[in-house]
PDB file of N, CA and C in Angstrom:
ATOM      1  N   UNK A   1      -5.786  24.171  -6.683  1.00 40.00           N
ATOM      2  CA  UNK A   1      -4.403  23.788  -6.464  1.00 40.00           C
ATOM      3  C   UNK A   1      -4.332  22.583  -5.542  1.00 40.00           C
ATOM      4  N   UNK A   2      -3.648  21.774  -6.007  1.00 41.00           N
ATOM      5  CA  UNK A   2      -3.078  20.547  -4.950  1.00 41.00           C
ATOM      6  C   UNK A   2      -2.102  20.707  -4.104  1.00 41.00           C
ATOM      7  N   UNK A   3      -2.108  20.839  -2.817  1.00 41.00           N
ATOM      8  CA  UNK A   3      -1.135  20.947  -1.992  1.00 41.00           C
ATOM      9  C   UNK A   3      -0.081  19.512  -1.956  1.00 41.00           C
ATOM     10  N   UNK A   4       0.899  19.071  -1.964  1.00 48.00           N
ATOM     11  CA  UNK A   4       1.918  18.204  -1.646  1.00 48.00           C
ATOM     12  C   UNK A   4       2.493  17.990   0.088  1.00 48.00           C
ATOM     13  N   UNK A   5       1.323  17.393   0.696  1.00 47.00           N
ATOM     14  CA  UNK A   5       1.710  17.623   2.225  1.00 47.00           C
ATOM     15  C   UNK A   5       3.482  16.766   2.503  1.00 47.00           C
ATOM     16  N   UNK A   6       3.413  16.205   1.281  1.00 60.00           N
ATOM     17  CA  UNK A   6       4.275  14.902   1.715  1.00 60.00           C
ATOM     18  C   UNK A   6       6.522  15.622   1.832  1.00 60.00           C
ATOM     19  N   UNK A   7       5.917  17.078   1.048  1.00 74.00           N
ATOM     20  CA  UNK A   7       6.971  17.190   0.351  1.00 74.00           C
ATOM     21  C   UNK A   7       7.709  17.846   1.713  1.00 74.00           C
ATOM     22  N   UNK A   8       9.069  18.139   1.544  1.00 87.00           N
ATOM     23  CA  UNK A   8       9.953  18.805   3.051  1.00 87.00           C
ATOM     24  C   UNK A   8      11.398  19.400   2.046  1.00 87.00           C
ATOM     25  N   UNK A   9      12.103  19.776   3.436  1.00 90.00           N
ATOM     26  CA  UNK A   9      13.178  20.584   2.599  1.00 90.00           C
ATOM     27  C   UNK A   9      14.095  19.816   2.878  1.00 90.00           C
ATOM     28  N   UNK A  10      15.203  19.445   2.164  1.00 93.00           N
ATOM     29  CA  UNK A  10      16.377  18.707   2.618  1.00 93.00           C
ATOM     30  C   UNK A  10      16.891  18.345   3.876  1.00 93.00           C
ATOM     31  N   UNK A  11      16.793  19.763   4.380  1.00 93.00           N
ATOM     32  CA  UNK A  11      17.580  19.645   6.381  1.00 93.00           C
ATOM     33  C   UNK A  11      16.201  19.192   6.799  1.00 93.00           C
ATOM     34  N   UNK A  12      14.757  18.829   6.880  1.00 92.00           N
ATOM     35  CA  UNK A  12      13.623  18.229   7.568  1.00 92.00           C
ATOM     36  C   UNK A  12      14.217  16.268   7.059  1.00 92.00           C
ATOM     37  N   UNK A  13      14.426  16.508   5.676  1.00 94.00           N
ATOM     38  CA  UNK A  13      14.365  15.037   5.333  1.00 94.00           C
ATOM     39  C   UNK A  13      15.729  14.787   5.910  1.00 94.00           C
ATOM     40  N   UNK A  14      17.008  15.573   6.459  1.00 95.00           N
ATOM     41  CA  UNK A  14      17.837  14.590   6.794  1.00 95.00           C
ATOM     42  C   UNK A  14      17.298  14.080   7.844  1.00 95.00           C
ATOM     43  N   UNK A  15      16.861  15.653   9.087  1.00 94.00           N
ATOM     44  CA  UNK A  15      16.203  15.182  10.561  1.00 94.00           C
ATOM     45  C   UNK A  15      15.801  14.141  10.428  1.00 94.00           C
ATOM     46  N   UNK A  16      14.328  13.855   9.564  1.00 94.00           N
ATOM     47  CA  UNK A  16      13.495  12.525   9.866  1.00 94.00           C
ATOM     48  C   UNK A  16      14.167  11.697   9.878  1.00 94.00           C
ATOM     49  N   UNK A  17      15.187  11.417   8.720  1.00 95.00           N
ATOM     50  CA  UNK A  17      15.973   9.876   8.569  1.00 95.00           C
ATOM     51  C   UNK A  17      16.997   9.633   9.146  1.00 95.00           C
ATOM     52  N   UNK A  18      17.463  11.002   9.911  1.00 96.00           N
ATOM     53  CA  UNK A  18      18.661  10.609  10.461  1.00 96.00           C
ATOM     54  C   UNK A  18      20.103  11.091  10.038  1.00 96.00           C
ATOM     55  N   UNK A  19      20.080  10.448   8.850  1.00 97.00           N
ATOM     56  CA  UNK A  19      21.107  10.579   7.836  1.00 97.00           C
ATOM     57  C   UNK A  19      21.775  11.703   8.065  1.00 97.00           C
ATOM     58  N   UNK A  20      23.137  11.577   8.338  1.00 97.00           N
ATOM     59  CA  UNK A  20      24.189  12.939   7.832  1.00 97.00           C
ATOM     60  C   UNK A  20      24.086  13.299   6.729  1.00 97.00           C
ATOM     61  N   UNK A  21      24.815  14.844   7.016  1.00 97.00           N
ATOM     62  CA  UNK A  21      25.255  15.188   5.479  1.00 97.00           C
ATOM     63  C   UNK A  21      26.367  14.360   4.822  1.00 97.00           C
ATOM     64  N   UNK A  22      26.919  14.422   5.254  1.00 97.00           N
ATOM     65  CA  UNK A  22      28.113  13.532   4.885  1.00 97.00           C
ATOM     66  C   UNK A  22      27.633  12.137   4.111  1.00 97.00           C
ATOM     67  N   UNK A  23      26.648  11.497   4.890  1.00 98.00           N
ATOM     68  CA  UNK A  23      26.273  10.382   4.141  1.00 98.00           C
ATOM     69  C   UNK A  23      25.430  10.624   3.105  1.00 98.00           C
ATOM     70  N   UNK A  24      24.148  11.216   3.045  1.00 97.00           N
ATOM     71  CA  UNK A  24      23.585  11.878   2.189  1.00 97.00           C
ATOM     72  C   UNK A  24      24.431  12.010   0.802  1.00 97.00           C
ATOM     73  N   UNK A  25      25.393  12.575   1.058  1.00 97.00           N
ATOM     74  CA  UNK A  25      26.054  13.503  -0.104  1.00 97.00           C
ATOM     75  C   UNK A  25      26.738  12.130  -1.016  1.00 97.00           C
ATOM     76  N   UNK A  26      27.369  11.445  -0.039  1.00 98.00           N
ATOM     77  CA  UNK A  26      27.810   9.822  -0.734  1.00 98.00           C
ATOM     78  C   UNK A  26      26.999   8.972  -1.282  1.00 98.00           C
ATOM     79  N   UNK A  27      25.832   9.062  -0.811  1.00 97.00           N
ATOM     80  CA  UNK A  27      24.637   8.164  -1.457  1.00 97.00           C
ATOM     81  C   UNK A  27      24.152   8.802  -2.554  1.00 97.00           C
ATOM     82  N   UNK A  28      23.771  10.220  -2.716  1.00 97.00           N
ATOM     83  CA  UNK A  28      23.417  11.130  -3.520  1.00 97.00           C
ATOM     84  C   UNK A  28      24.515  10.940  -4.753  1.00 97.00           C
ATOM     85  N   UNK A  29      25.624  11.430  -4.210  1.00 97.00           N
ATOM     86  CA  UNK A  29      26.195  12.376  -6.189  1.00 97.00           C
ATOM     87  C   UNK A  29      27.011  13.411  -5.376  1.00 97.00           C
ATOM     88  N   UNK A  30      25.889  14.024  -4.504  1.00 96.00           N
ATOM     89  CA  UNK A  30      26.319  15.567  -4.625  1.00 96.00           C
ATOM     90  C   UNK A  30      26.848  15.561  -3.552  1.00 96.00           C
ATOM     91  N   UNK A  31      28.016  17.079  -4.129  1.00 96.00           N
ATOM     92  CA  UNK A  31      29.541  17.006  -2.827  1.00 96.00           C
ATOM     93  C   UNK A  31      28.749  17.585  -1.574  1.00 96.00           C
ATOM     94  N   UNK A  32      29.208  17.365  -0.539  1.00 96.00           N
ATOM     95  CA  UNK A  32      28.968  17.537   1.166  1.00 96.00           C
ATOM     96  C   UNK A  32      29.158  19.153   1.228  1.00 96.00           C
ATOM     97  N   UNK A  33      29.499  19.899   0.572  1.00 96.00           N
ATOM     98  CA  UNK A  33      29.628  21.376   0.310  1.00 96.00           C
ATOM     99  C   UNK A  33      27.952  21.940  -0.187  1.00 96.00           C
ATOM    100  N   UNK A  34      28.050  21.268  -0.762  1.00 94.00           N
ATOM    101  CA  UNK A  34      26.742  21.739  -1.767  1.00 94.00           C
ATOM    102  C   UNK A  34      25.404  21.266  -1.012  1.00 94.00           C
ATOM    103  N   UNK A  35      25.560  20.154  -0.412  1.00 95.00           N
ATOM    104  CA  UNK A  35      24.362  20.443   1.095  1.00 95.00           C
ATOM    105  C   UNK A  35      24.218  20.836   1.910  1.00 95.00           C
ATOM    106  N   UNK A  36      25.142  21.068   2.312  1.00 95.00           N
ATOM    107  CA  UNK A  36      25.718  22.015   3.895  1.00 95.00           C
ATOM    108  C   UNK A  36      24.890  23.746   3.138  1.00 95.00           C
ATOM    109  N   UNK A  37      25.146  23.908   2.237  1.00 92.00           N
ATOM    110  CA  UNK A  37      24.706  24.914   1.145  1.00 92.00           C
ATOM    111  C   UNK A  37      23.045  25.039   1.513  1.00 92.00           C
ATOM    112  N   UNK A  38      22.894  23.743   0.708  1.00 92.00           N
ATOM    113  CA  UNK A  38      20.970  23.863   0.772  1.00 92.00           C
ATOM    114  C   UNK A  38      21.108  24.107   2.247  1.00 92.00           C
ATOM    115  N   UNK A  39      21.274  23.013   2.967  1.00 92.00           N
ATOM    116  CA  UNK A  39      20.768  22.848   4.207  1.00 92.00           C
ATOM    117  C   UNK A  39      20.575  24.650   4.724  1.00 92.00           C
ATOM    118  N   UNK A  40      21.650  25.055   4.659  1.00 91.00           N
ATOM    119  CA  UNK A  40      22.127  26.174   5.491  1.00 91.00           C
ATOM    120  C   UNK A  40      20.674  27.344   5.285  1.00 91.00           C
ATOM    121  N   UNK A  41      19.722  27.090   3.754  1.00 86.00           N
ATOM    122  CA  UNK A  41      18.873  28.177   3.292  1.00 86.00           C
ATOM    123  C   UNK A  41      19.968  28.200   1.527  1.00 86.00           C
ATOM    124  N   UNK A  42      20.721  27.847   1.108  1.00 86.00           N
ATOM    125  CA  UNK A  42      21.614  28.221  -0.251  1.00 86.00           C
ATOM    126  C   UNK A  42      20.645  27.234  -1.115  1.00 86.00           C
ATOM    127  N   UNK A  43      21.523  27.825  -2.550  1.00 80.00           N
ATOM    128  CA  UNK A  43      20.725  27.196  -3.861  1.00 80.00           C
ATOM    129  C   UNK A  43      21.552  26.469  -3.721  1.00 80.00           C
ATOM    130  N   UNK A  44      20.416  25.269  -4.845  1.00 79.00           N
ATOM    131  CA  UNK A  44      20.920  24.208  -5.909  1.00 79.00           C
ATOM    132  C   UNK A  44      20.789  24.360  -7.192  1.00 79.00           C
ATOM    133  N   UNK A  45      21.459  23.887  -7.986  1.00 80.00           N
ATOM    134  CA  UNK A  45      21.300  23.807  -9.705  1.00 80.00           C
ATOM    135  C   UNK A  45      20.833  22.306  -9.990  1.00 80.00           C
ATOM    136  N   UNK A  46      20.347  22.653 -11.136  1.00 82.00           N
ATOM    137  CA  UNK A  46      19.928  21.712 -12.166  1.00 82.00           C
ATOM    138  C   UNK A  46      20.052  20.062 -12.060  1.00 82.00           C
ATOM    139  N   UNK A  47      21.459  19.809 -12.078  1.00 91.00           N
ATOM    140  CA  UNK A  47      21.740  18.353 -12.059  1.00 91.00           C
ATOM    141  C   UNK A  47      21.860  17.963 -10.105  1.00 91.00           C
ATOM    142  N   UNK A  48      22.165  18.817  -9.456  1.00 93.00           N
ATOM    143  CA  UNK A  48      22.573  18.549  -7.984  1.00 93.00           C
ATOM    144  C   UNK A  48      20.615  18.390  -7.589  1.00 93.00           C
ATOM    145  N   UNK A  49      19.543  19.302  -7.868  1.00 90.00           N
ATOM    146  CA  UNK A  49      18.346  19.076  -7.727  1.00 90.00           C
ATOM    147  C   UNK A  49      18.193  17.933  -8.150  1.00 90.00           C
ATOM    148  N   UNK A  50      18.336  17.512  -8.989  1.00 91.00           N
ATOM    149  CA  UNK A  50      17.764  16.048  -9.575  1.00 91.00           C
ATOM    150  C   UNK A  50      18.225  14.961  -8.944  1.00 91.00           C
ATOM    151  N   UNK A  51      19.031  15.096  -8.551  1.00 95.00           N
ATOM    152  CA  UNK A  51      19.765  14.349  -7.928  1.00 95.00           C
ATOM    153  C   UNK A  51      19.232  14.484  -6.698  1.00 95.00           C
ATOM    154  N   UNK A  52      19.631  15.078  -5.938  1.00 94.00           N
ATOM    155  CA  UNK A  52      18.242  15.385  -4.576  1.00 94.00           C
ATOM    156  C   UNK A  52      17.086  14.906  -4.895  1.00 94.00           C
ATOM    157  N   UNK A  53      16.040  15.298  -5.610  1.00 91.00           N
ATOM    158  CA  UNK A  53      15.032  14.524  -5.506  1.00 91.00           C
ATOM    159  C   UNK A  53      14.992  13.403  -5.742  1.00 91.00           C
ATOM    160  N   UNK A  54      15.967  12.197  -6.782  1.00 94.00           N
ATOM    161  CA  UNK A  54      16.179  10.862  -6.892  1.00 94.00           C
ATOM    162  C   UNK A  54      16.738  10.493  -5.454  1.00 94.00           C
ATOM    163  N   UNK A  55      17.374  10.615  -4.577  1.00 95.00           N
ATOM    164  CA  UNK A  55      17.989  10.293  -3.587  1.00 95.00           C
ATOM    165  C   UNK A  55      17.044  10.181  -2.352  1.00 95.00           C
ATOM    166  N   UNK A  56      16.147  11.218  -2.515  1.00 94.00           N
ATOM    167  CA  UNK A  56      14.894  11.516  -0.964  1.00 94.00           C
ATOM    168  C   UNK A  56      13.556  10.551  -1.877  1.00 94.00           C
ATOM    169  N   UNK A  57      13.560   9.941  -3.489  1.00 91.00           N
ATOM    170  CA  UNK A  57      12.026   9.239  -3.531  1.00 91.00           C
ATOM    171  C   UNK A  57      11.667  10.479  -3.599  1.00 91.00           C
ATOM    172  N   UNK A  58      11.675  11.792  -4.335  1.00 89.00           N
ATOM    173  CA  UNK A  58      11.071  12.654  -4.281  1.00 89.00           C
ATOM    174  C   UNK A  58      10.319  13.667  -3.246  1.00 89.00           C
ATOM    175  N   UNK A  59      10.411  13.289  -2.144  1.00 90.00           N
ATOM    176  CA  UNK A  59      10.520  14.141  -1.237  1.00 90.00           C
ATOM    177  C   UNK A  59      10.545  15.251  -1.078  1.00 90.00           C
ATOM    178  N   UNK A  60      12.402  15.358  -1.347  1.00 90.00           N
ATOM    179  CA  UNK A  60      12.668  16.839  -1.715  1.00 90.00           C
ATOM    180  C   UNK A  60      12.785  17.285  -3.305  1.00 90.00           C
ATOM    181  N   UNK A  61      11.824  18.184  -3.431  1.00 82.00           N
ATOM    182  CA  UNK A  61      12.378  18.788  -4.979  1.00 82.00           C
ATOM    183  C   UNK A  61      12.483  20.197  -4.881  1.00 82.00           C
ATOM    184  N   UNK A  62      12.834  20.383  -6.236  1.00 76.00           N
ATOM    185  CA  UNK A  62      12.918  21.686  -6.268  1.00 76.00           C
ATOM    186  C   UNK A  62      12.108  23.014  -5.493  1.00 76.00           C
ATOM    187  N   UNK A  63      10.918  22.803  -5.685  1.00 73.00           N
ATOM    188  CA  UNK A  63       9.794  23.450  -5.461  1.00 73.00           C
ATOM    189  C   UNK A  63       9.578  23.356  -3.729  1.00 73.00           C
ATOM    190  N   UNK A  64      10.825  22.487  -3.042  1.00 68.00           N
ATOM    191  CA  UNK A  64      10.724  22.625  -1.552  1.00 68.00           C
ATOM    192  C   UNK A  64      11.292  23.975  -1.679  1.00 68.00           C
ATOM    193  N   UNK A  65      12.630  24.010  -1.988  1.00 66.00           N
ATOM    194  CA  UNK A  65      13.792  24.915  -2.055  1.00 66.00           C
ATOM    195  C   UNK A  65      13.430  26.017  -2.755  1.00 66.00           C
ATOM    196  N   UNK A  66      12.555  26.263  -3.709  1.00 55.00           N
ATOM    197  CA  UNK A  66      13.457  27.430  -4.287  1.00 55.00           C
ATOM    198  C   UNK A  66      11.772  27.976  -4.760  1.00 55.00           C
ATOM    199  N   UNK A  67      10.787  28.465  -3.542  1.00 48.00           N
ATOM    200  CA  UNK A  67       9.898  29.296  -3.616  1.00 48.00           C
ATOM    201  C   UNK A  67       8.834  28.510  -4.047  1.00 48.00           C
ATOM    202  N   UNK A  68       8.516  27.927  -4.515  1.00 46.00           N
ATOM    203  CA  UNK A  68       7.404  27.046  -4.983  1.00 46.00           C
ATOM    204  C   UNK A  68       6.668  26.042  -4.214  1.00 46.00           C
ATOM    205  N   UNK A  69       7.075  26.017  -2.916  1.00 43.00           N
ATOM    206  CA  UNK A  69       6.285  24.899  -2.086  1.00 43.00           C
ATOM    207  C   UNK A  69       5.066  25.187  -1.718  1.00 43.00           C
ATOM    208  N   UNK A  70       4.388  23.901  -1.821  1.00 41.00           N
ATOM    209  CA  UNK A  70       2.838  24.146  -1.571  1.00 41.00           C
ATOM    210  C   UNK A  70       2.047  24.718  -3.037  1.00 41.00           C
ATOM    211  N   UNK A  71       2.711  24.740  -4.017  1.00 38.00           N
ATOM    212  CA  UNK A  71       1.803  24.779  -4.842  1.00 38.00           C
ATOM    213  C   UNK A  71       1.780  24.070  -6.206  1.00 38.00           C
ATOM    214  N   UNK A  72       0.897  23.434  -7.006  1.00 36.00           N
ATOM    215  CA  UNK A  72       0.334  22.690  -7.416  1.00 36.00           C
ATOM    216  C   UNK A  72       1.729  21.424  -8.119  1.00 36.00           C
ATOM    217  N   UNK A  73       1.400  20.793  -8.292  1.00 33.00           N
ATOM    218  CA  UNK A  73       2.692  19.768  -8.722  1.00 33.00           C
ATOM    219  C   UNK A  73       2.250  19.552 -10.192  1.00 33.00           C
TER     220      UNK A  73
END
């Protein structure tokens, strides 16, 4: 298995960059509800993930969030 050291969860990638939610969510797509959501530990769906990971350069994907981190990409 390949580990992904690079990868983080949404609320790590705002910390590092700074970035609000608020801004985040404007640059992203996705409404300021629906990160406050992830952030908090909540799901994402389908198009709001994709969108997350286009927005973080892949960073964050799915597989931060939703049980799958750390294993193989």
């Amino acid at each position: 298995k390949r580990i992904n050291h690079a990868a983080m969860t949404l609320n790590e990638y705002l910390q590092r960059t700074g970035e609000t939610q608020v801004e985040f969510a404007k640059r992203s797509g996705v409404a300021q509800a629906v990160i406050s959501r992830i952030v908090s530990g909540g799901d994402a769906r389908g198009r709001n993930r994709a969108l997350i990971a286009a927005a973080t350069s892949g960073k964050v994907t799915a597989a931060d969030h939703f049980g799958d981190r750390g294993q193989a990409a």
